[in-house]
């Protein structure tokens, strides 16, 4: 009899085999001069003047930071841009874009009803590390509303040299996520949407857009969303507001875009993760996914303000100046769980034991972040003999400020609540007394000044392309809050970027790249023999080679990479303890994807990746399965009806090396329906999505901890274009 693991692989293999099949006949080419069309091209479709891969789920052009918008067959990186269709098909109302991001072969998403763990090539990634309109540090860390997003690009690898300078925890060694806001279309935009999710979460959104002026040079796009209700987990409740206004102006010589937004998220009963006691030799059976380990008063509240300006000005036929600027402010108030909620035994009991100051259990933790960014530069092209040169020169600077309460969670007025429980019953710890208001104090300020020089040379015939880049920055960090001595970092580093592409045929190309990234450095604390010493920025270096093949509307990519990430570690020398850059974490991986149309009625996204991650001590990096994959099929028998199916697979993941302990492999299935009709002459679309169709009970790994997987969850929506 075939075991469960083999069945999981068989399911993935069946879908993967479809990628190599040419099930559809020839399709006819057509022109679409900015008009929306259903005509299919041999390689692409055109929707509203934008080229997409056949099926319309993935964009043909990708936004590659300073390199600008490039055709997928010209991009020397593993990248994927999901358009509006993919965002609508695979996202659910309260979880932003996580379900869509997991369609990228480089991204892994561990997803519960109230928790998530996102990695790109094995390295952590969250909202604070993401970009909006090419500007870093503009997204926030909680589930931000996504109805104002038009497309999202995932660029894998530590290519700091083509992405812009980042500060603080926004360093993106594994890769970046760049979200592009909606802009008013020429035909106007009028959409109202109502969604139901979980047990009683209901949201309403409106999307309005219009262009003005003699030549429609002015555009206004307004998106507003409001939602509240109970999620799919016991006593987990969410309140959400999102208001975004996008203004743009286009002339023959310039483009300007201004995005302004406010985002409010309040969630109760948040947090379903556990550390595991060293005495446990195995994991107890996962409870039903609707169990909540957090009490109903545990709360996260986020208030976020965002302002982003992008401007390009034509200087000549071969040169253009650009400006990218942004400001982001996040206020965060929470009853936050520290790192001490620990699973104790096979009966499922857990406890939180406060050991010192900030740590375990629940206490109030208000935090404020603010990020400012400005980047200026010039880009253009010229001829070097028969070679074409496309260059970018830029300077940028980021300011990051973090504020916390004076004693970082151990304020004498704090109320500490352990909140123990059992995993098979939702937490019922009583509500504590109200907390006094805390005063926020600066924890640290960080400034990062960077410069970029990038040039792409294209040989005659446009088959060979060579990209050479160099990035450098200087970071200054001042740290000073109550209970901690002041310290300062002043460090700098440079890193190169090399890439080459070769297009053997219009349908087949090969690329290779070397890219790097680094953090801001650190100052050694007082517990070390080298106290006060400034440790230079730790670097991450990657070498990658890949292939891309496009035929009959199906794009296939295959990439292999090796990445080395430096880290600071304790080093014993002469009986004394030093903090130094010592050894490296090593990441090797293979990523495969197939995207497009596999028959006249079937669209597909298939992604599979293998990852081997090794710590400095030679053990594997905790929490990372070697294999993970997703396969999504959209069956469209008519223009008005479609069925969406998706398989998600994650292999076992180790969470402890001493007395080894693994989180078992799991497979989940999602199923959805879309139906378009007319009501009173207006276009109406009804959508249904069932996540975790068979209500699989499972744990997923998050570093050395575990978290409870998402239960079966129903999402319904109705949208009307008017």
Short mmCIF file of C-alpha atoms in Angstrom, two decimals, residues 144-596:
data_model
loop_
_atom_site.label_atom_id
_atom_site.label_comp_id
_atom_site.label_asym_id
_atom_site.label_seq_id
_atom_site.Cartn_x
_atom_site.Cartn_y
_atom_site.Cartn_z
CA UNK A 144 -2.58 45.26 6.14
CA UNK A 145 -5.54 45.80 3.84
CA UNK A 146 -4.66 44.84 0.27
CA UNK A 147 -7.60 46.12 -1.78
CA UNK A 148 -5.43 49.05 -2.98
CA UNK A 149 -2.77 46.70 -4.42
CA UNK A 150 -2.69 46.16 -8.20
CA UNK A 151 0.25 43.73 -8.44
CA UNK A 152 2.98 42.24 -6.28
CA UNK A 153 6.48 41.14 -7.31
CA UNK A 154 8.65 38.62 -5.45
CA UNK A 155 12.39 38.96 -6.22
CA UNK A 156 14.42 36.14 -4.70
CA UNK A 157 17.95 36.56 -3.40
CA UNK A 158 20.01 39.23 -1.57
CA UNK A 159 20.31 41.66 -4.50
CA UNK A 160 20.71 44.82 -2.43
CA UNK A 161 22.56 46.47 -5.30
CA UNK A 162 19.39 46.78 -7.40
CA UNK A 163 16.79 47.36 -4.66
CA UNK A 164 17.68 50.44 -2.62
CA UNK A 165 19.09 50.97 0.86
CA UNK A 166 17.16 49.61 3.85
CA UNK A 167 17.49 50.21 7.56
CA UNK A 168 16.90 48.32 10.78
CA UNK A 169 15.07 45.01 10.60
CA UNK A 170 14.09 45.81 7.01
CA UNK A 171 17.23 44.17 5.62
CA UNK A 172 16.09 41.67 2.98
CA UNK A 173 18.74 39.00 2.63
CA UNK A 174 16.39 36.30 1.29
CA UNK A 175 14.49 38.47 -1.17
CA UNK A 176 11.91 41.24 -1.37
CA UNK A 177 8.20 41.71 -1.89
CA UNK A 178 7.24 44.87 -3.80
CA UNK A 179 3.57 45.88 -3.95
CA UNK A 180 2.35 48.31 -6.62
CA UNK A 181 -0.71 50.45 -5.89
CA UNK A 182 -3.75 50.72 -8.15
CA UNK A 183 -3.94 53.68 -10.51
CA UNK A 184 -6.96 55.06 -12.29
CA UNK A 185 -7.61 53.36 -15.63
CA UNK A 186 -8.68 55.12 -18.84
CA UNK A 187 -12.15 53.56 -18.74
CA UNK A 188 -12.77 54.47 -15.08
CA UNK A 189 -13.12 52.19 -12.06
CA UNK A 190 -16.31 51.48 -10.14
CA UNK A 191 -16.43 48.45 -7.86
CA UNK A 192 -18.20 47.65 -4.60
CA UNK A 193 -17.50 44.40 -2.75
CA UNK A 194 -18.90 42.58 0.28
CA UNK A 195 -17.03 39.63 1.80
CA UNK A 196 -17.74 37.06 4.51
CA UNK A 197 -14.95 35.07 6.18
CA UNK A 198 -14.50 32.71 9.11
CA UNK A 199 -17.35 32.62 11.62
CA UNK A 200 -18.76 36.14 11.26
CA UNK A 201 -16.10 38.45 9.76
CA UNK A 202 -17.75 40.77 7.22
CA UNK A 203 -15.96 43.42 5.18
CA UNK A 204 -17.14 46.04 2.72
CA UNK A 205 -14.93 47.80 0.21
CA UNK A 206 -15.29 50.40 -2.51
CA UNK A 207 -12.86 51.00 -5.38
CA UNK A 208 -13.34 54.23 -7.38
CA UNK A 209 -11.11 55.61 -10.12
CA UNK A 210 -11.32 58.33 -12.74
CA UNK A 211 -9.02 60.14 -15.13
CA UNK A 212 -9.35 63.85 -15.89
CA UNK A 213 -7.90 66.44 -18.22
CA UNK A 214 -7.89 66.98 -21.94
CA UNK A 215 -5.62 63.98 -22.47
CA UNK A 216 -6.65 62.09 -19.33
CA UNK A 217 -3.33 63.06 -17.77
CA UNK A 218 -4.70 63.26 -14.20
CA UNK A 219 -5.79 60.14 -12.33
CA UNK A 220 -7.50 59.56 -8.97
CA UNK A 221 -7.97 56.11 -7.44
CA UNK A 222 -9.72 55.78 -4.07
CA UNK A 223 -9.93 52.54 -2.09
CA UNK A 224 -11.67 52.13 1.26
CA UNK A 225 -12.30 48.95 3.26
CA UNK A 226 -14.05 48.32 6.58
CA UNK A 227 -14.41 44.96 8.24
CA UNK A 228 -15.19 43.38 11.59
CA UNK A 229 -16.24 40.09 13.07
CA UNK A 230 -15.11 36.74 14.43
CA UNK A 231 -12.46 34.72 12.60
CA UNK A 232 -12.30 30.93 12.20
CA UNK A 233 -10.62 30.52 15.61
CA UNK A 234 -12.49 30.60 18.92
CA UNK A 235 -12.95 34.12 20.33
CA UNK A 236 -10.56 35.61 17.77
CA UNK A 237 -12.06 38.85 16.51
CA UNK A 238 -10.80 41.48 14.07
CA UNK A 239 -11.62 45.11 13.32
CA UNK A 240 -10.08 46.64 10.21
CA UNK A 241 -10.07 49.97 8.38
CA UNK A 242 -8.11 50.87 5.28
CA UNK A 243 -8.31 54.15 3.33
CA UNK A 244 -5.92 54.75 0.41
CA UNK A 245 -5.84 57.54 -2.16
CA UNK A 246 -3.61 57.32 -5.24
CA UNK A 247 -3.03 60.41 -7.40
CA UNK A 248 -1.05 60.29 -10.61
CA UNK A 249 -0.12 62.65 -13.43
CA UNK A 250 1.27 61.69 -16.83
CA UNK A 251 2.70 63.83 -19.62
CA UNK A 252 4.97 63.11 -22.54
CA UNK A 253 7.96 64.07 -20.39
CA UNK A 254 7.08 63.09 -16.83
CA UNK A 255 5.12 60.76 -14.57
CA UNK A 256 4.20 61.48 -10.95
CA UNK A 257 2.46 59.25 -8.45
CA UNK A 258 1.40 60.04 -4.88
CA UNK A 259 -0.01 57.36 -2.56
CA UNK A 260 -1.55 58.32 0.79
CA UNK A 261 -3.06 55.81 3.16
CA UNK A 262 -4.27 55.01 6.66
CA UNK A 263 -4.58 51.45 7.93
CA UNK A 264 -6.11 50.33 11.24
CA UNK A 265 -6.07 46.74 12.50
CA UNK A 266 -7.29 45.53 15.87
CA UNK A 267 -7.31 41.83 16.62
CA UNK A 268 -8.27 39.96 19.79
CA UNK A 269 -7.29 36.40 20.63
CA UNK A 270 -4.16 36.63 18.54
CA UNK A 271 -1.36 34.05 18.77
CA UNK A 272 -1.35 30.26 18.40
CA UNK A 273 2.33 29.36 18.67
CA UNK A 274 4.24 27.37 21.30
CA UNK A 275 7.79 26.53 22.20
CA UNK A 276 8.38 22.89 23.13
CA UNK A 277 9.81 21.66 26.44
CA UNK A 278 13.11 19.81 26.19
CA UNK A 279 11.59 16.89 28.06
CA UNK A 280 9.15 16.13 25.23
CA UNK A 281 10.35 13.34 22.93
CA UNK A 282 7.54 13.79 20.40
CA UNK A 283 4.64 16.14 19.67
CA UNK A 284 1.08 15.50 20.81
CA UNK A 285 -1.60 15.21 18.16
CA UNK A 286 -2.56 18.59 16.79
CA UNK A 287 -5.92 19.82 18.10
CA UNK A 288 -8.69 21.13 15.87
CA UNK A 289 -7.56 24.29 14.09
CA UNK A 290 -10.26 26.45 15.69
CA UNK A 291 -8.70 26.09 19.16
CA UNK A 292 -7.20 29.34 20.48
CA UNK A 293 -4.20 29.26 22.84
CA UNK A 294 -4.59 32.98 23.59
CA UNK A 295 -7.26 34.46 25.87
CA UNK A 296 -9.98 36.61 24.32
CA UNK A 297 -8.49 39.82 25.79
CA UNK A 298 -5.04 39.29 24.21
CA UNK A 299 -5.00 42.08 21.67
CA UNK A 300 -2.89 43.65 18.94
CA UNK A 301 -3.76 47.15 17.73
CA UNK A 302 -1.99 48.83 14.82
CA UNK A 303 -2.38 52.36 13.47
CA UNK A 304 -0.41 53.00 10.27
CA UNK A 305 0.04 56.08 8.07
CA UNK A 306 1.77 55.90 4.69
CA UNK A 307 2.85 58.58 2.17
CA UNK A 308 4.81 57.65 -0.97
CA UNK A 309 5.91 59.90 -3.84
CA UNK A 310 7.37 58.65 -7.15
CA UNK A 311 8.45 61.01 -9.94
CA UNK A 312 10.27 60.54 -13.25
CA UNK A 313 11.35 63.46 -15.42
CA UNK A 314 12.61 63.12 -18.97
CA UNK A 315 15.90 64.97 -19.46
CA UNK A 316 16.58 63.95 -23.05
CA UNK A 317 15.78 61.14 -25.46
CA UNK A 318 18.27 58.97 -23.60
CA UNK A 319 18.19 60.14 -19.96
CA UNK A 320 15.65 60.46 -17.16
CA UNK A 321 15.85 61.71 -13.57
CA UNK A 322 13.84 60.05 -10.81
CA UNK A 323 12.76 60.64 -7.23
CA UNK A 324 11.33 58.09 -4.78
CA UNK A 325 10.33 59.23 -1.30
CA UNK A 326 8.22 57.87 1.50
CA UNK A 327 7.11 58.26 5.12
CA UNK A 328 5.61 55.51 7.23
CA UNK A 329 4.44 55.69 10.85
CA UNK A 330 3.23 52.71 12.86
CA UNK A 331 1.81 52.79 16.39
CA UNK A 332 1.44 49.40 17.99
CA UNK A 333 -0.25 48.57 21.30
CA UNK A 334 -0.57 45.02 22.53
CA UNK A 335 -1.02 42.50 25.23
CA UNK A 336 1.89 40.55 23.83
CA UNK A 337 2.99 37.03 24.51
CA UNK A 338 6.67 36.66 25.17
CA UNK A 339 8.77 33.64 24.35
CA UNK A 340 7.78 31.51 27.31
CA UNK A 341 4.49 29.84 26.37
CA UNK A 342 5.83 26.28 26.40
CA UNK A 343 4.20 22.94 25.62
CA UNK A 344 4.97 20.78 28.67
CA UNK A 345 3.69 17.24 28.08
CA UNK A 346 1.87 14.84 25.75
CA UNK A 347 -1.42 15.70 27.46
CA UNK A 348 -1.15 19.13 25.84
CA UNK A 349 -0.59 21.32 28.91
CA UNK A 350 1.32 24.57 28.39
CA UNK A 351 2.51 27.33 30.73
CA UNK A 352 4.27 30.67 30.72
CA UNK A 353 6.94 31.16 33.36
CA UNK A 354 8.38 34.64 33.74
CA UNK A 355 12.09 34.43 34.26
CA UNK A 356 13.27 38.01 33.90
CA UNK A 357 11.93 41.36 32.73
CA UNK A 358 10.77 41.08 29.18
CA UNK A 359 10.00 37.48 28.48
CA UNK A 360 7.08 35.18 28.97
CA UNK A 361 3.40 35.60 29.61
CA UNK A 362 1.33 38.66 28.76
CA UNK A 363 2.17 42.25 29.46
CA UNK A 364 1.35 45.53 27.76
CA UNK A 365 3.87 46.51 25.11
CA UNK A 366 3.31 49.75 23.24
CA UNK A 367 5.75 50.35 20.38
CA UNK A 368 6.10 53.06 17.74
CA UNK A 369 8.09 52.90 14.48
CA UNK A 370 8.71 55.58 11.91
CA UNK A 371 10.54 55.32 8.60
CA UNK A 372 11.55 58.06 6.19
CA UNK A 373 13.14 57.41 2.81
CA UNK A 374 14.37 59.46 -0.12
CA UNK A 375 16.17 58.30 -3.24
CA UNK A 376 17.27 60.36 -6.25
CA UNK A 377 19.08 59.40 -9.40
CA UNK A 378 19.34 59.34 -13.13
CA UNK A 379 18.93 56.48 -15.60
CA UNK A 380 19.38 56.28 -19.31
CA UNK A 381 21.02 54.51 -22.20
CA UNK A 382 23.82 55.05 -24.71
CA UNK A 383 25.82 53.14 -27.32
CA UNK A 384 29.25 51.62 -26.80
CA UNK A 385 30.08 50.70 -30.37
CA UNK A 386 27.49 48.07 -31.27
CA UNK A 387 26.68 47.41 -27.61
CA UNK A 388 23.79 49.10 -25.79
CA UNK A 389 24.27 50.39 -22.25
CA UNK A 390 21.38 50.93 -19.81
CA UNK A 391 22.68 52.63 -16.66
CA UNK A 392 21.39 53.77 -13.27
CA UNK A 393 23.13 56.16 -10.85
CA UNK A 394 21.43 56.88 -7.54
CA UNK A 395 21.77 58.07 -3.96
CA UNK A 396 19.33 57.25 -1.19
CA UNK A 397 18.91 57.64 2.55
CA UNK A 398 16.64 56.01 5.13
CA UNK A 399 15.87 57.15 8.66
CA UNK A 400 14.38 54.61 11.07
CA UNK A 401 13.20 55.37 14.63
CA UNK A 402 11.87 52.90 17.20
CA UNK A 403 10.22 53.83 20.50
CA UNK A 404 9.25 51.51 23.37
CA UNK A 405 8.26 51.85 27.02
CA UNK A 406 11.07 52.87 29.29
CA UNK A 407 12.07 49.48 30.68
CA UNK A 408 11.25 47.37 27.66
CA UNK A 409 8.47 45.29 29.23
CA UNK A 410 9.59 45.29 32.87
CA UNK A 411 8.05 48.59 33.97
CA UNK A 412 7.09 48.44 37.69
CA UNK A 413 3.51 49.31 36.76
CA UNK A 414 3.28 46.38 34.36
CA UNK A 415 0.72 43.68 34.99
CA UNK A 416 2.02 40.23 34.17
CA UNK A 417 -0.43 37.46 33.27
CA UNK A 418 0.96 33.90 32.70
CA UNK A 419 -2.20 32.55 30.96
CA UNK A 420 -1.52 28.76 31.12
CA UNK A 421 -3.80 26.26 29.39
CA UNK A 422 -4.22 23.05 27.42
CA UNK A 423 -3.99 22.76 23.63
CA UNK A 424 -7.27 20.82 23.39
CA UNK A 425 -9.30 23.64 24.97
CA UNK A 426 -9.37 27.32 24.09
CA UNK A 427 -7.71 29.56 26.66
CA UNK A 428 -10.07 30.99 29.30
CA UNK A 429 -7.69 33.00 31.53
CA UNK A 430 -9.69 35.88 33.10
CA UNK A 431 -9.27 39.51 32.00
CA UNK A 432 -6.62 41.32 34.08
CA UNK A 433 -6.99 44.75 35.62
CA UNK A 434 -6.57 47.75 33.29
CA UNK A 435 -3.02 48.90 32.77
CA UNK A 436 -1.76 52.41 33.39
CA UNK A 437 -0.65 54.47 30.43
CA UNK A 438 3.02 54.10 29.57
CA UNK A 439 5.37 56.73 28.23
CA UNK A 440 7.29 55.79 25.10
CA UNK A 441 10.99 56.50 24.90
CA UNK A 442 13.40 56.20 22.00
CA UNK A 443 15.03 52.81 21.82
CA UNK A 444 17.22 53.69 18.86
CA UNK A 445 17.61 55.88 15.79
CA UNK A 446 19.19 54.52 12.64
CA UNK A 447 20.34 56.31 9.50
CA UNK A 448 21.49 54.54 6.34
CA UNK A 449 23.07 56.44 3.43
CA UNK A 450 23.57 54.46 0.24
CA UNK A 451 24.76 54.81 -3.33
CA UNK A 452 24.18 52.62 -6.38
CA UNK A 453 25.88 52.24 -9.77
CA UNK A 454 24.29 49.69 -12.12
CA UNK A 455 24.86 49.17 -15.84
CA UNK A 456 23.38 46.55 -18.15
CA UNK A 457 25.21 45.95 -21.43
CA UNK A 458 23.39 44.27 -24.32
CA UNK A 459 25.35 42.72 -27.17
CA UNK A 460 24.39 43.16 -30.84
CA UNK A 461 21.48 40.90 -31.64
CA UNK A 462 20.04 41.31 -28.10
CA UNK A 463 20.88 37.75 -27.08
CA UNK A 464 23.61 38.46 -24.50
CA UNK A 465 23.08 40.82 -21.57
CA UNK A 466 25.60 41.62 -18.81
CA UNK A 467 24.69 43.54 -15.64
CA UNK A 468 27.40 45.06 -13.43
CA UNK A 469 26.56 46.90 -10.25
CA UNK A 470 28.12 48.22 -7.08
CA UNK A 471 26.35 49.33 -3.93
CA UNK A 472 27.71 50.91 -0.80
CA UNK A 473 26.25 52.37 2.36
CA UNK A 474 27.12 53.83 5.70
CA UNK A 475 24.99 53.14 8.75
CA UNK A 476 24.83 55.22 11.92
CA UNK A 477 22.82 53.91 14.84
CA UNK A 478 22.31 55.60 18.21
CA UNK A 479 20.72 53.56 21.00
CA UNK A 480 19.53 55.12 24.24
CA UNK A 481 16.55 54.12 26.39
CA UNK A 482 15.90 53.69 30.11
CA UNK A 483 17.65 50.70 31.59
CA UNK A 484 20.25 50.51 28.85
CA UNK A 485 23.49 52.34 28.24
CA UNK A 486 23.83 54.50 25.16
CA UNK A 487 25.72 52.98 22.27
CA UNK A 488 26.45 54.00 18.72
CA UNK A 489 27.27 52.22 15.47
CA UNK A 490 29.12 53.84 12.61
CA UNK A 491 29.91 51.23 9.98
CA UNK A 492 30.05 50.97 6.21
CA UNK A 493 30.27 48.27 3.55
CA UNK A 494 30.10 47.76 -0.20
CA UNK A 495 28.78 44.88 -2.23
CA UNK A 496 28.79 44.02 -5.95
CA UNK A 497 26.08 42.63 -8.21
CA UNK A 498 26.93 40.63 -11.35
CA UNK A 499 24.45 39.05 -13.72
CA UNK A 500 24.41 37.63 -17.23
CA UNK A 501 21.55 36.54 -19.48
CA UNK A 502 21.72 34.67 -22.77
CA UNK A 503 18.67 34.15 -24.96
CA UNK A 504 19.31 31.06 -27.09
CA UNK A 505 15.94 31.44 -28.81
CA UNK A 506 12.95 33.76 -28.22
CA UNK A 507 11.52 30.93 -26.08
CA UNK A 508 14.59 29.80 -24.14
CA UNK A 509 17.11 31.74 -22.01
CA UNK A 510 19.69 31.15 -19.32
CA UNK A 511 20.81 33.49 -16.55
CA UNK A 512 23.40 33.57 -13.79
CA UNK A 513 24.03 36.09 -11.04
CA UNK A 514 26.10 36.93 -7.99
CA UNK A 515 24.36 39.19 -5.48
CA UNK A 516 24.96 40.37 -1.92
CA UNK A 517 23.32 42.08 1.01
CA UNK A 518 24.38 43.15 4.51
CA UNK A 519 23.02 44.53 7.77
CA UNK A 520 24.04 47.72 9.60
CA UNK A 521 26.54 46.15 12.00
CA UNK A 522 26.37 46.07 15.79
CA UNK A 523 28.07 47.26 18.97
CA UNK A 524 29.26 44.57 21.39
CA UNK A 525 27.47 44.58 24.74
CA UNK A 526 28.94 44.79 28.21
CA UNK A 527 28.89 41.02 28.89
CA UNK A 528 31.71 40.38 26.37
CA UNK A 529 35.47 40.84 26.63
CA UNK A 530 35.41 43.02 23.47
CA UNK A 531 32.64 45.27 24.88
CA UNK A 532 32.10 48.52 22.99
CA UNK A 533 33.70 47.21 19.80
CA UNK A 534 31.86 47.88 16.54
CA UNK A 535 31.33 44.72 14.52
CA UNK A 536 31.19 45.46 10.80
CA UNK A 537 28.06 44.62 8.76
CA UNK A 538 27.45 40.91 8.33
CA UNK A 539 27.14 39.96 4.66
CA UNK A 540 24.96 37.54 2.77
CA UNK A 541 26.34 36.33 -0.59
CA UNK A 542 24.58 34.30 -3.27
CA UNK A 543 25.46 32.62 -6.56
CA UNK A 544 22.57 31.53 -8.76
CA UNK A 545 22.02 29.96 -12.17
CA UNK A 546 18.68 29.46 -13.86
CA UNK A 547 16.74 28.70 -17.03
CA UNK A 548 13.47 30.05 -18.42
CA UNK A 549 11.43 28.49 -21.19
CA UNK A 550 8.20 29.77 -22.67
CA UNK A 551 6.13 27.88 -25.20
CA UNK A 552 2.45 27.99 -26.13
CA UNK A 553 1.54 30.21 -23.21
CA UNK A 554 3.39 28.21 -20.53
CA UNK A 555 6.42 29.69 -18.75
CA UNK A 556 8.72 27.29 -16.91
CA UNK A 557 11.62 28.38 -14.71
CA UNK A 558 14.32 26.35 -12.99
CA UNK A 559 16.94 27.86 -10.70
CA UNK A 560 19.72 26.66 -8.42
CA UNK A 561 21.38 28.87 -5.81
CA UNK A 562 23.95 28.74 -3.03
CA UNK A 563 23.81 31.42 -0.36
CA UNK A 564 26.12 32.11 2.59
CA UNK A 565 24.98 34.32 5.45
CA UNK A 566 27.42 35.63 8.05
CA UNK A 567 26.35 35.82 11.65
CA UNK A 568 27.62 37.04 15.00
CA UNK A 569 28.41 34.31 17.50
CA UNK A 570 29.94 33.81 20.93
CA UNK A 571 33.62 32.82 20.64
CA UNK A 572 35.66 31.55 23.63
CA UNK A 573 39.32 32.53 23.56
CA UNK A 574 41.74 32.48 26.51
CA UNK A 575 38.88 31.75 28.90
CA UNK A 576 37.05 34.91 27.81
CA UNK A 577 33.87 35.31 25.75
CA UNK A 578 33.95 37.48 22.61
CA UNK A 579 31.19 38.46 20.17
CA UNK A 580 32.50 38.16 16.62
CA UNK A 581 31.48 37.41 13.05
CA UNK A 582 32.20 33.70 13.08
CA UNK A 583 31.36 31.08 10.50
CA UNK A 584 28.40 31.20 8.13
CA UNK A 585 24.96 29.77 7.62
CA UNK A 586 24.73 27.98 4.27
CA UNK A 587 21.61 27.78 2.08
CA UNK A 588 21.36 25.71 -1.11
CA UNK A 589 18.17 25.36 -3.07
CA UNK A 590 16.44 24.35 -6.27
CA UNK A 591 13.25 26.13 -7.38
CA UNK A 592 10.93 25.13 -10.21
CA UNK A 593 7.77 26.83 -11.42
CA UNK A 594 5.35 26.46 -14.31
CA UNK A 595 2.85 29.24 -14.97
CA UNK A 596 0.30 29.75 -17.71
#
